[in-house]
Amino acid sequence: MDGRVRTLIRMPVAFFLLAGVATACRHATPTPFPTPAESGLNTRDLIDPVAQGEADDLNPVNQLAAAAERLRKDRQQKLSDQSVSEGGTASKQPDRNILCLSGGGSFGAYSAGVLVGWSERGDRPSFDVVTGISTGALIGPCVFLGPKYDAELKQFYTTVESKDIYKVRRFWGLLDESFADTSPLAKRIDAFISPAVMQDLAQAHRDGRRLYIGTTEEEGKQFVIWDIGAIAARNGPGDRELIVKIMLASSAAPGFFPAVHIDVTVDGVRHTERHVDGGVSQALFYRPPYVAPDERSNVAARDLAGAKVYAIVASKLYADPEITRQWSVNSAGKNVSTLIYAQTRGDLQRLYTVCLLTGMDYYVSAIPAEYQMSISSADFSPVPMTALFEEGRRSIASAKPWRTLPPGIGVGESVLTRLLSRDGSRRDSGGCAGCDCEVRD
């Protein structure tokens, strides 16, 4: 079909979309009183003391944390007892370290700062497994290959600007696949995945270490994990370009960035898949260390007890409050953001359960709740990104660089519970039930 014809067909769709936005703006209903965000309050700090007290009594956070810690220690003790040999000496599993990197756009500057600061601290391990999604997919190869790539990591997350990542297509983006063109990012990834990097990735894979990147196959709506080291070790025609495509696809926020086309062959027939941001499916993901085929029947070789799992989250665990502009597109965007934060917490909670059941140690670093964010994750700006990078360095150098419990088990993280107002009556305004809240200490 002629491109001009396609454009004419699409134009009414864009017209009605814009008309709907304008209508939503005109008919927005104001709230009778200021919202908490408009008054500078965070809803997470507003509690109904009666309802919250009852909920916390029935489901005490400290009790859950203590029970989880007892289970972990009991399992470690049992595994230690079982590992004592006939000669009376305990066999020791080699140190195994797994790193899971989340998505987060420009907030990846925090993850980069943690990793560079960890190298500077002198005890960053060589990771047996690195997994990455979205901005984590861009960080993954650098950290997987070791501190010698820290300079590239720092340079990317402290000097690039939005124009170095994408070009906004403005109005015509409404009529096509995406709002932005990611050719600038594709060029940067292509320059980084040099023949030398390919050789380093291949050698690490041959040594038994693994680098995985996650994407989402758009039409099938399926999460796909790519073994980057295996592709590098194969080193066939087009394999370097495939790795570039995978990294670009993993960071392709759908709608904003275009999908990346990756060819696959099914029963001798060639097809083209459309891959987008892995963060659409998962916030982060875990894979166990590699075990050679001839050792997989050995229970001890596959035992994960004592392995350390580190998750670095390029965001806060709980979103900062934001004033919602009362029009449909803004509201939809804010609620998608809420889903992403909830997904991240859910993935971290699931990872903690895996660690608890297998005896692995669990460590999490996320942007501190008190840190004042000054940019959105789609805004690449050197000054605020450098500040976020330095916050990551500060965090890893602090006395308590890691969190060892999942989200939801911590001070001020219990789910908010509300009742009617204390006298049991309904408030007059709007005729809806209300509650008398207090600011959480």
Tab-separated table of C-alpha atoms in Angstrom:
chain	number	residue	atom	x	y	z
A	1	MET	CA	0.000	0.000	0.000
A	2	ASP	CA	1.240	3.476	-0.857
A	3	GLY	CA	2.643	5.302	2.183
A	4	ARG	CA	0.473	8.377	1.561
A	5	VAL	CA	-2.656	6.232	1.558
A	6	ARG	CA	-1.673	4.613	4.838
A	7	THR	CA	-1.111	8.039	6.372
A	8	LEU	CA	-4.525	9.258	5.268
A	9	ILE	CA	-6.140	6.185	6.783
A	10	ARG	CA	-4.358	6.735	10.082
A	11	MET	CA	-5.081	10.450	10.346
A	12	PRO	CA	-8.696	10.124	11.557
A	13	VAL	CA	-7.495	7.833	14.341
A	14	ALA	CA	-4.976	10.437	15.513
A	15	PHE	CA	-7.582	13.174	15.121
A	16	PHE	CA	-10.081	11.403	17.375
A	17	LEU	CA	-7.323	10.596	19.887
A	18	LEU	CA	-6.363	14.262	20.129
A	19	ALA	CA	-10.007	15.313	20.228
A	20	GLY	CA	-10.573	12.895	23.095
A	21	VAL	CA	-7.643	14.355	25.011
A	22	ALA	CA	-9.007	17.876	24.503
A	23	THR	CA	-12.452	16.784	25.660
A	24	ALA	CA	-10.987	15.137	28.744
A	25	CYS	CA	-9.174	18.374	29.592
A	26	ARG	CA	-12.369	20.424	29.296
A	27	HIS	CA	-14.486	18.045	31.355
A	28	ALA	CA	-12.009	17.224	34.136
A	29	THR	CA	-13.753	17.211	37.508
A	30	PRO	CA	-11.885	19.141	40.229
A	31	THR	CA	-11.569	17.624	43.679
A	32	PRO	CA	-13.498	19.431	46.471
A	33	PHE	CA	-10.341	19.610	48.630
A	34	PRO	CA	-6.608	19.530	47.868
A	35	THR	CA	-5.191	16.066	47.262
A	36	PRO	CA	-2.418	14.874	49.630
A	37	ALA	CA	0.155	15.331	46.846
A	38	GLU	CA	-1.003	18.904	46.267
A	39	SER	CA	-0.469	19.522	49.988
A	40	GLY	CA	3.014	18.001	49.903
A	41	LEU	CA	2.009	14.767	51.659
A	42	ASN	CA	2.833	11.173	50.734
A	43	THR	CA	-0.156	8.850	50.934
A	44	ARG	CA	2.106	6.078	52.276
A	45	ASP	CA	2.597	8.206	55.381
A	46	LEU	CA	-1.127	8.668	55.991
A	47	ILE	CA	-2.604	5.932	58.146
A	48	ASP	CA	-5.907	5.229	59.799
A	49	PRO	CA	-4.428	4.264	63.195
A	50	VAL	CA	-7.340	1.994	64.199
A	51	ALA	CA	-7.481	0.015	60.961
A	52	GLN	CA	-3.704	-0.040	60.497
A	53	GLY	CA	-3.130	-1.172	64.065
A	54	GLU	CA	-5.534	-4.065	63.659
A	55	ALA	CA	-4.026	-5.108	60.315
A	56	ASP	CA	-0.486	-5.019	61.679
A	57	ASP	CA	-1.504	-6.989	64.793
A	58	LEU	CA	-3.009	-9.750	62.656
A	59	ASN	CA	-0.162	-9.753	60.142
A	60	PRO	CA	2.918	-8.427	61.976
A	61	VAL	CA	5.780	-7.498	59.678
A	62	ASN	CA	8.501	-8.277	62.222
A	63	GLN	CA	7.105	-11.746	62.835
A	64	LEU	CA	7.146	-12.541	59.124
A	65	ALA	CA	10.727	-11.335	58.807
A	66	ALA	CA	11.842	-13.343	61.831
A	67	ALA	CA	10.143	-16.516	60.552
A	68	ALA	CA	11.766	-16.117	57.137
A	69	GLU	CA	15.187	-15.643	58.711
A	70	ARG	CA	14.716	-18.753	60.900
A	71	LEU	CA	13.833	-20.846	57.853
A	72	ARG	CA	16.903	-19.629	56.005
A	73	LYS	CA	19.248	-20.339	58.903
A	74	ASP	CA	17.696	-23.759	59.586
A	75	ARG	CA	18.224	-24.788	55.978
A	76	GLN	CA	21.805	-23.571	55.966
A	77	GLN	CA	22.521	-25.512	59.152
A	78	LYS	CA	21.018	-28.712	57.746
A	79	LEU	CA	23.008	-28.376	54.540
A	80	SER	CA	26.151	-27.750	56.559
A	81	ASP	CA	25.515	-30.868	58.664
A	82	GLN	CA	24.912	-32.973	55.548
A	83	SER	CA	28.106	-31.746	53.911
A	84	VAL	CA	30.411	-33.051	56.643
A	85	SER	CA	32.487	-35.836	55.099
A	86	GLU	CA	33.463	-39.123	56.733
A	87	GLY	CA	36.808	-37.606	57.653
A	88	GLY	CA	35.073	-34.908	59.638
A	89	THR	CA	35.837	-31.964	57.357
A	90	ALA	CA	33.086	-30.038	55.684
A	91	SER	CA	33.093	-29.818	51.902
A	92	LYS	CA	32.639	-26.239	50.782
A	93	GLN	CA	30.743	-25.037	47.741
A	94	PRO	CA	32.691	-22.567	45.615
A	95	ASP	CA	31.645	-18.958	45.964
A	96	ARG	CA	28.850	-18.279	43.460
A	97	ASN	CA	27.488	-14.830	42.704
A	98	ILE	CA	24.444	-13.876	40.654
A	99	LEU	CA	23.529	-10.326	39.625
A	100	CYS	CA	20.032	-9.287	38.498
A	101	LEU	CA	19.714	-5.840	36.898
A	102	SER	CA	16.334	-4.166	36.510
A	103	GLY	CA	15.072	-1.741	33.920
A	104	GLY	CA	14.650	1.962	34.620
A	105	GLY	CA	15.822	4.099	31.693
A	106	SER	CA	18.052	6.963	32.781
A	107	PHE	CA	17.692	5.777	36.395
A	108	GLY	CA	20.201	3.115	35.380
A	109	ALA	CA	22.738	5.770	36.420
A	110	TYR	CA	22.091	4.600	39.994
A	111	SER	CA	22.853	0.965	39.107
A	112	ALA	CA	26.001	2.037	37.274
A	113	GLY	CA	27.121	4.066	40.308
A	114	VAL	CA	26.593	1.093	42.622
A	115	LEU	CA	28.676	-1.165	40.370
A	116	VAL	CA	31.524	1.309	39.831
A	117	GLY	CA	31.565	2.141	43.549
A	118	TRP	CA	31.616	-1.573	44.340
A	119	SER	CA	34.730	-1.952	42.179
A	120	GLU	CA	36.315	0.990	43.972
A	121	ARG	CA	35.512	-0.642	47.295
A	122	GLY	CA	37.613	-3.589	46.141
A	123	ASP	CA	35.267	-6.515	46.789
A	124	ARG	CA	33.034	-6.680	43.728
A	125	PRO	CA	32.953	-10.347	42.705
A	126	SER	CA	33.275	-11.841	39.255
A	127	PHE	CA	29.660	-12.811	38.646
A	128	ASP	CA	28.819	-16.346	37.575
A	129	VAL	CA	25.531	-15.099	36.146
A	130	VAL	CA	24.376	-11.628	35.101
A	131	THR	CA	20.807	-10.992	33.957
A	132	GLY	CA	19.545	-7.701	32.567
A	133	ILE	CA	16.396	-6.061	31.292
A	134	SER	CA	16.024	-2.713	29.523
A	135	THR	CA	18.640	-0.333	30.952
A	136	GLY	CA	19.966	-3.398	32.805
A	137	ALA	CA	20.559	-4.995	29.396
A	138	LEU	CA	22.836	-2.067	28.507
A	139	ILE	CA	24.707	-2.338	31.821
A	140	GLY	CA	24.889	-6.155	31.804
A	141	PRO	CA	27.731	-6.751	29.329
A	142	CYS	CA	29.944	-4.121	31.009
A	143	VAL	CA	29.594	-5.563	34.503
A	144	PHE	CA	29.739	-9.168	33.241
A	145	LEU	CA	33.136	-8.510	31.662
A	146	GLY	CA	34.534	-6.958	34.834
A	147	PRO	CA	35.837	-3.639	36.174
A	148	LYS	CA	37.942	-2.971	33.079
A	149	TYR	CA	34.699	-1.769	31.473
A	150	ASP	CA	33.743	0.532	34.360
A	151	ALA	CA	34.981	3.590	32.459
A	152	GLU	CA	32.546	2.886	29.607
A	153	LEU	CA	29.759	2.324	32.141
A	154	LYS	CA	30.409	5.618	33.898
A	155	GLN	CA	30.798	7.537	30.643
A	156	PHE	CA	27.457	6.331	29.301
A	157	TYR	CA	25.451	7.121	32.438
A	158	THR	CA	27.016	10.514	33.207
A	159	THR	CA	27.573	12.153	29.821
A	160	VAL	CA	24.872	11.065	27.360
A	161	GLU	CA	21.857	13.218	26.574
A	162	SER	CA	18.431	12.263	25.274
A	163	LYS	CA	19.513	13.152	21.732
A	164	ASP	CA	22.258	10.518	22.050
A	165	ILE	CA	19.600	7.884	22.753
A	166	TYR	CA	16.589	8.773	20.620
A	167	LYS	CA	15.076	11.360	18.306
A	168	VAL	CA	11.476	12.394	19.002
A	169	ARG	CA	9.285	12.226	15.913
A	170	ARG	CA	6.772	14.701	17.350
A	171	PHE	CA	3.319	14.785	15.744
A	172	TRP	CA	3.991	12.136	13.098
A	173	GLY	CA	4.912	9.679	15.809
A	174	LEU	CA	1.204	9.514	16.652
A	175	LEU	CA	0.530	8.122	13.195
A	176	ASP	CA	3.241	5.492	13.118
A	177	GLU	CA	4.785	2.719	15.207
A	178	SER	CA	6.522	4.875	17.807
A	179	PHE	CA	7.059	8.415	19.053
A	180	ALA	CA	10.844	8.162	18.809
A	181	ASP	CA	13.599	6.836	16.570
A	182	THR	CA	16.295	4.861	18.435
A	183	SER	CA	18.966	4.920	15.729
A	184	PRO	CA	21.319	6.983	17.988
A	185	LEU	CA	21.182	4.279	20.681
A	186	ALA	CA	21.621	1.536	18.067
A	187	LYS	CA	24.823	3.236	16.874
A	188	ARG	CA	26.190	3.450	20.417
A	189	ILE	CA	25.456	-0.220	21.114
A	190	ASP	CA	26.978	-1.204	17.768
A	191	ALA	CA	30.159	0.710	18.608
A	192	PHE	CA	30.411	-0.936	22.035
A	193	ILE	CA	29.961	-4.531	20.821
A	194	SER	CA	33.352	-4.554	19.149
A	195	PRO	CA	35.280	-7.680	18.052
A	196	ALA	CA	37.266	-7.426	21.304
A	197	VAL	CA	34.070	-7.377	23.384
A	198	MET	CA	32.758	-10.350	21.388
A	199	GLN	CA	35.937	-12.269	22.211
A	200	ASP	CA	35.649	-11.397	25.909
A	201	LEU	CA	31.992	-12.486	25.989
A	202	ALA	CA	32.828	-15.755	24.232
A	203	GLN	CA	35.726	-16.543	26.600
A	204	ALA	CA	33.615	-15.841	29.687
A	205	HIS	CA	30.967	-18.197	28.306
A	206	ARG	CA	33.554	-20.925	27.698
A	207	ASP	CA	34.703	-20.444	31.301
A	208	GLY	CA	31.185	-21.361	32.448
A	209	ARG	CA	29.871	-17.900	33.224
A	210	ARG	CA	26.580	-16.716	31.763
A	211	LEU	CA	25.085	-13.414	30.561
A	212	TYR	CA	21.351	-13.338	29.873
A	213	ILE	CA	19.228	-10.507	28.464
A	214	GLY	CA	15.417	-10.501	28.488
A	215	THR	CA	13.083	-9.169	25.802
A	216	THR	CA	9.341	-9.419	25.182
A	217	GLU	CA	8.095	-10.916	21.901
A	218	GLU	CA	5.408	-8.366	21.174
A	219	GLU	CA	2.839	-10.345	19.211
A	220	GLY	CA	3.059	-13.522	21.307
A	221	LYS	CA	3.319	-11.475	24.509
A	222	GLN	CA	6.038	-13.824	25.754
A	223	PHE	CA	9.167	-13.155	27.792
A	224	VAL	CA	12.296	-14.401	25.973
A	225	ILE	CA	15.713	-14.948	27.560
A	226	TRP	CA	18.751	-14.695	25.285
A	227	ASP	CA	22.069	-16.387	26.122
A	228	ILE	CA	24.408	-13.614	24.967
A	229	GLY	CA	27.646	-15.481	25.689
A	230	ALA	CA	26.507	-18.487	23.653
A	231	ILE	CA	25.757	-16.227	20.686
A	232	ALA	CA	29.189	-14.576	21.013
A	233	ALA	CA	30.932	-17.967	21.314
A	234	ARG	CA	29.136	-19.229	18.190
A	235	ASN	CA	30.422	-16.147	16.342
A	236	GLY	CA	28.641	-16.962	13.108
A	237	PRO	CA	27.581	-14.566	10.369
A	238	GLY	CA	25.330	-11.902	11.830
A	239	ASP	CA	25.810	-12.940	15.482
A	240	ARG	CA	27.398	-9.654	16.518
A	241	GLU	CA	24.529	-7.792	14.873
A	242	LEU	CA	22.059	-10.101	16.657
A	243	ILE	CA	23.504	-9.145	20.058
A	244	VAL	CA	23.163	-5.459	19.118
A	245	LYS	CA	19.517	-6.060	18.181
A	246	ILE	CA	18.798	-7.925	21.427
A	247	MET	CA	20.255	-5.134	23.568
A	248	LEU	CA	18.312	-2.521	21.590
A	249	ALA	CA	15.091	-4.569	21.793
A	250	SER	CA	15.376	-5.085	25.546
A	251	SER	CA	15.379	-1.319	26.054
A	252	ALA	CA	12.651	-0.550	23.484
A	253	ALA	CA	9.745	0.783	25.544
A	254	PRO	CA	6.759	-0.083	23.321
A	255	GLY	CA	4.944	2.842	21.779
A	256	PHE	CA	7.748	5.241	22.651
A	257	PHE	CA	10.511	3.214	20.926
A	258	PRO	CA	9.961	0.991	17.866
A	259	ALA	CA	10.013	-2.794	18.122
A	260	VAL	CA	13.182	-4.520	16.912
A	261	HIS	CA	12.743	-7.113	14.168
A	262	ILE	CA	14.581	-10.401	14.774
A	263	ASP	CA	14.413	-13.244	12.267
A	264	VAL	CA	13.791	-16.821	13.421
A	265	THR	CA	13.512	-20.041	11.428
A	266	VAL	CA	10.694	-22.494	12.215
A	267	ASP	CA	10.744	-25.866	10.410
A	268	GLY	CA	12.894	-24.380	7.692
A	269	VAL	CA	10.601	-21.381	7.199
A	270	ARG	CA	11.904	-17.925	8.038
A	271	HIS	CA	9.799	-15.603	10.189
A	272	THR	CA	10.330	-12.154	11.709
A	273	GLU	CA	9.509	-11.573	15.363
A	274	ARG	CA	8.937	-8.146	16.929
A	275	HIS	CA	10.821	-7.734	20.212
A	276	VAL	CA	10.353	-4.919	22.730
A	277	ASP	CA	11.347	-4.009	26.279
A	278	GLY	CA	11.817	-7.008	28.562
A	279	GLY	CA	10.401	-4.852	31.349
A	280	VAL	CA	6.946	-5.251	29.797
A	281	SER	CA	7.016	-8.845	31.084
A	282	GLN	CA	9.302	-8.740	34.121
A	283	ALA	CA	11.072	-6.072	36.126
A	284	LEU	CA	14.089	-8.346	36.622
A	285	PHE	CA	14.786	-12.067	36.403
A	286	TYR	CA	16.973	-14.771	37.919
A	287	ARG	CA	18.901	-17.660	36.380
A	288	PRO	CA	20.997	-20.213	38.318
A	289	PRO	CA	24.732	-20.735	37.770
A	290	TYR	CA	25.782	-23.023	34.934
A	291	VAL	CA	26.407	-26.684	35.687
A	292	ALA	CA	28.142	-28.860	33.075
A	293	PRO	CA	25.959	-31.656	31.608
A	294	ASP	CA	28.102	-34.447	33.067
A	295	GLU	CA	27.633	-32.991	36.585
A	296	ARG	CA	23.903	-32.381	36.529
A	297	SER	CA	23.051	-35.727	38.106
A	298	ASN	CA	25.189	-34.731	41.102
A	299	VAL	CA	22.855	-33.199	43.701
A	300	ALA	CA	25.720	-31.418	45.446
A	301	ALA	CA	26.868	-29.779	42.206
A	302	ARG	CA	23.406	-28.314	41.680
A	303	ASP	CA	22.912	-27.270	45.295
A	304	LEU	CA	22.474	-23.500	45.445
A	305	ALA	CA	22.955	-23.101	49.197
A	306	GLY	CA	25.359	-20.313	49.999
A	307	ALA	CA	25.159	-18.661	46.580
A	308	LYS	CA	24.679	-14.901	46.725
A	309	VAL	CA	21.985	-13.199	44.644
A	310	TYR	CA	22.322	-9.438	44.194
A	311	ALA	CA	19.477	-7.393	42.703
A	312	ILE	CA	20.159	-3.777	41.747
A	313	VAL	CA	16.971	-1.841	41.071
A	314	ALA	CA	17.134	1.281	38.900
A	315	SER	CA	14.217	2.919	40.697
A	316	LYS	CA	12.731	3.334	44.128
A	317	LEU	CA	10.743	0.451	45.566
A	318	TYR	CA	7.768	2.743	46.122
A	319	ALA	CA	6.930	5.614	43.807
A	320	ASP	CA	7.072	9.205	44.959
A	321	PRO	CA	3.692	10.956	45.034
A	322	GLU	CA	2.849	13.018	41.966
A	323	ILE	CA	0.036	15.431	41.295
A	324	THR	CA	-2.206	13.869	38.653
A	325	ARG	CA	-3.384	16.194	35.922
A	326	GLN	CA	-7.013	15.414	35.309
A	327	TRP	CA	-6.961	14.277	31.727
A	328	SER	CA	-7.058	10.760	30.360
A	329	VAL	CA	-3.586	10.337	28.846
A	330	ASN	CA	-1.852	11.633	31.977
A	331	SER	CA	-3.979	9.426	34.210
A	332	ALA	CA	-3.282	6.364	32.071
A	333	GLY	CA	0.457	7.037	32.155
A	334	LYS	CA	0.533	7.447	35.939
A	335	ASN	CA	-1.357	4.200	36.446
A	336	VAL	CA	0.980	2.293	34.125
A	337	SER	CA	3.825	3.617	36.291
A	338	THR	CA	2.008	2.286	39.372
A	339	LEU	CA	1.812	-1.155	37.742
A	340	ILE	CA	5.543	-1.119	36.993
A	341	TYR	CA	6.434	-0.331	40.612
A	342	ALA	CA	4.098	-3.077	41.816
A	343	GLN	CA	5.607	-5.536	39.317
A	344	THR	CA	9.102	-4.713	40.551
A	345	ARG	CA	8.134	-5.379	44.165
A	346	GLY	CA	6.404	-8.605	43.146
A	347	ASP	CA	9.465	-9.835	41.233
A	348	LEU	CA	11.706	-9.024	44.208
A	349	GLN	CA	9.355	-10.872	46.546
A	350	ARG	CA	9.367	-13.897	44.235
A	351	LEU	CA	13.161	-13.813	44.041
A	352	TYR	CA	13.309	-13.719	47.839
A	353	THR	CA	11.090	-16.819	48.010
A	354	VAL	CA	13.447	-18.649	45.626
A	355	CYS	CA	16.398	-17.679	47.820
A	356	LEU	CA	14.573	-18.772	50.954
A	357	LEU	CA	13.733	-22.198	49.503
A	358	THR	CA	17.195	-22.859	48.088
A	359	GLY	CA	19.353	-21.388	50.846
A	360	MET	CA	20.781	-18.594	48.721
A	361	ASP	CA	21.591	-15.222	50.267
A	362	TYR	CA	19.498	-12.274	49.068
A	363	TYR	CA	20.754	-8.714	48.661
A	364	VAL	CA	18.933	-5.730	47.149
A	365	SER	CA	19.960	-2.168	46.390
A	366	ALA	CA	17.404	0.405	45.195
A	367	ILE	CA	17.314	4.186	44.984
A	368	PRO	CA	16.717	5.372	48.567
A	369	ALA	CA	13.207	6.601	49.347
A	370	GLU	CA	14.521	9.949	50.605
A	371	TYR	CA	16.520	10.709	47.433
A	372	GLN	CA	15.027	13.674	45.575
A	373	MET	CA	14.439	12.671	41.957
A	374	SER	CA	14.683	15.521	39.449
A	375	ILE	CA	14.169	13.758	36.092
A	376	SER	CA	11.910	11.149	34.561
A	377	SER	CA	13.293	7.786	33.458
A	378	ALA	CA	12.931	8.861	29.797
A	379	ASP	CA	14.996	12.017	30.310
A	380	PHE	CA	18.731	11.535	29.759
A	381	SER	CA	20.444	14.614	31.174
A	382	PRO	CA	24.083	14.568	32.382
A	383	VAL	CA	23.732	16.699	35.531
A	384	PRO	CA	20.905	14.797	37.303
A	385	MET	CA	22.201	11.451	36.004
A	386	THR	CA	25.648	12.188	37.407
A	387	ALA	CA	24.038	13.017	40.755
A	388	LEU	CA	22.152	9.719	40.644
A	389	PHE	CA	25.366	7.890	39.696
A	390	GLU	CA	27.093	9.433	42.725
A	391	GLU	CA	24.153	8.389	44.918
A	392	GLY	CA	24.779	4.809	43.815
A	393	ARG	CA	28.457	5.125	44.747
A	394	ARG	CA	27.512	6.611	48.106
A	395	SER	CA	25.011	3.861	48.768
A	396	ILE	CA	27.423	0.970	48.132
A	397	ALA	CA	30.065	2.665	50.305
A	398	SER	CA	27.653	3.101	53.238
A	399	ALA	CA	27.579	0.999	56.397
A	400	LYS	CA	24.491	-0.896	55.158
A	401	PRO	CA	24.735	-1.090	51.380
A	402	TRP	CA	22.280	-3.956	50.961
A	403	ARG	CA	18.741	-4.724	51.973
A	404	THR	CA	18.252	-8.406	52.899
A	405	LEU	CA	14.443	-8.523	53.119
A	406	PRO	CA	11.911	-8.115	50.292
A	407	PRO	CA	9.621	-5.116	49.817
A	408	GLY	CA	6.644	-5.158	52.158
A	409	ILE	CA	8.715	-6.344	55.108
A	410	GLY	CA	10.085	-3.110	56.424
A	411	VAL	CA	9.205	-0.014	58.380
A	412	GLY	CA	6.311	1.843	56.763
A	413	GLU	CA	5.842	-0.769	54.017
A	414	SER	CA	2.742	-2.584	55.230
A	415	VAL	CA	-0.316	-2.272	52.993
A	416	LEU	CA	-2.458	0.733	53.952
A	417	THR	CA	-5.740	-0.237	55.613
A	418	ARG	CA	-8.682	2.126	56.058
A	419	LEU	CA	-12.005	1.997	57.937
A	420	LEU	CA	-14.892	4.475	58.157
A	421	SER	CA	-14.298	7.594	60.206
A	422	ARG	CA	-13.999	6.819	63.897
A	423	ASP	CA	-17.590	7.742	64.739
A	424	GLY	CA	-18.783	5.384	61.991
A	425	SER	CA	-20.470	8.171	60.076
A	426	ARG	CA	-20.171	9.179	56.448
A	427	ARG	CA	-18.593	12.461	55.519
A	428	ASP	CA	-20.940	15.022	53.988
A	429	SER	CA	-18.754	15.963	51.003
A	430	GLY	CA	-19.617	13.745	48.079
A	431	GLY	CA	-21.576	11.343	50.265
A	432	CYS	CA	-18.676	8.858	50.458
A	433	ALA	CA	-17.133	7.059	53.410
A	434	GLY	CA	-14.031	8.659	54.849
A	435	CYS	CA	-11.505	8.041	57.572
A	436	ASP	CA	-9.539	10.101	60.074
A	437	CYS	CA	-5.894	9.637	59.085
A	438	GLU	CA	-2.697	10.516	60.873
A	439	VAL	CA	0.822	10.968	59.527
A	440	ARG	CA	2.868	7.824	60.077
A	441	ASP	CA	5.834	8.307	62.416
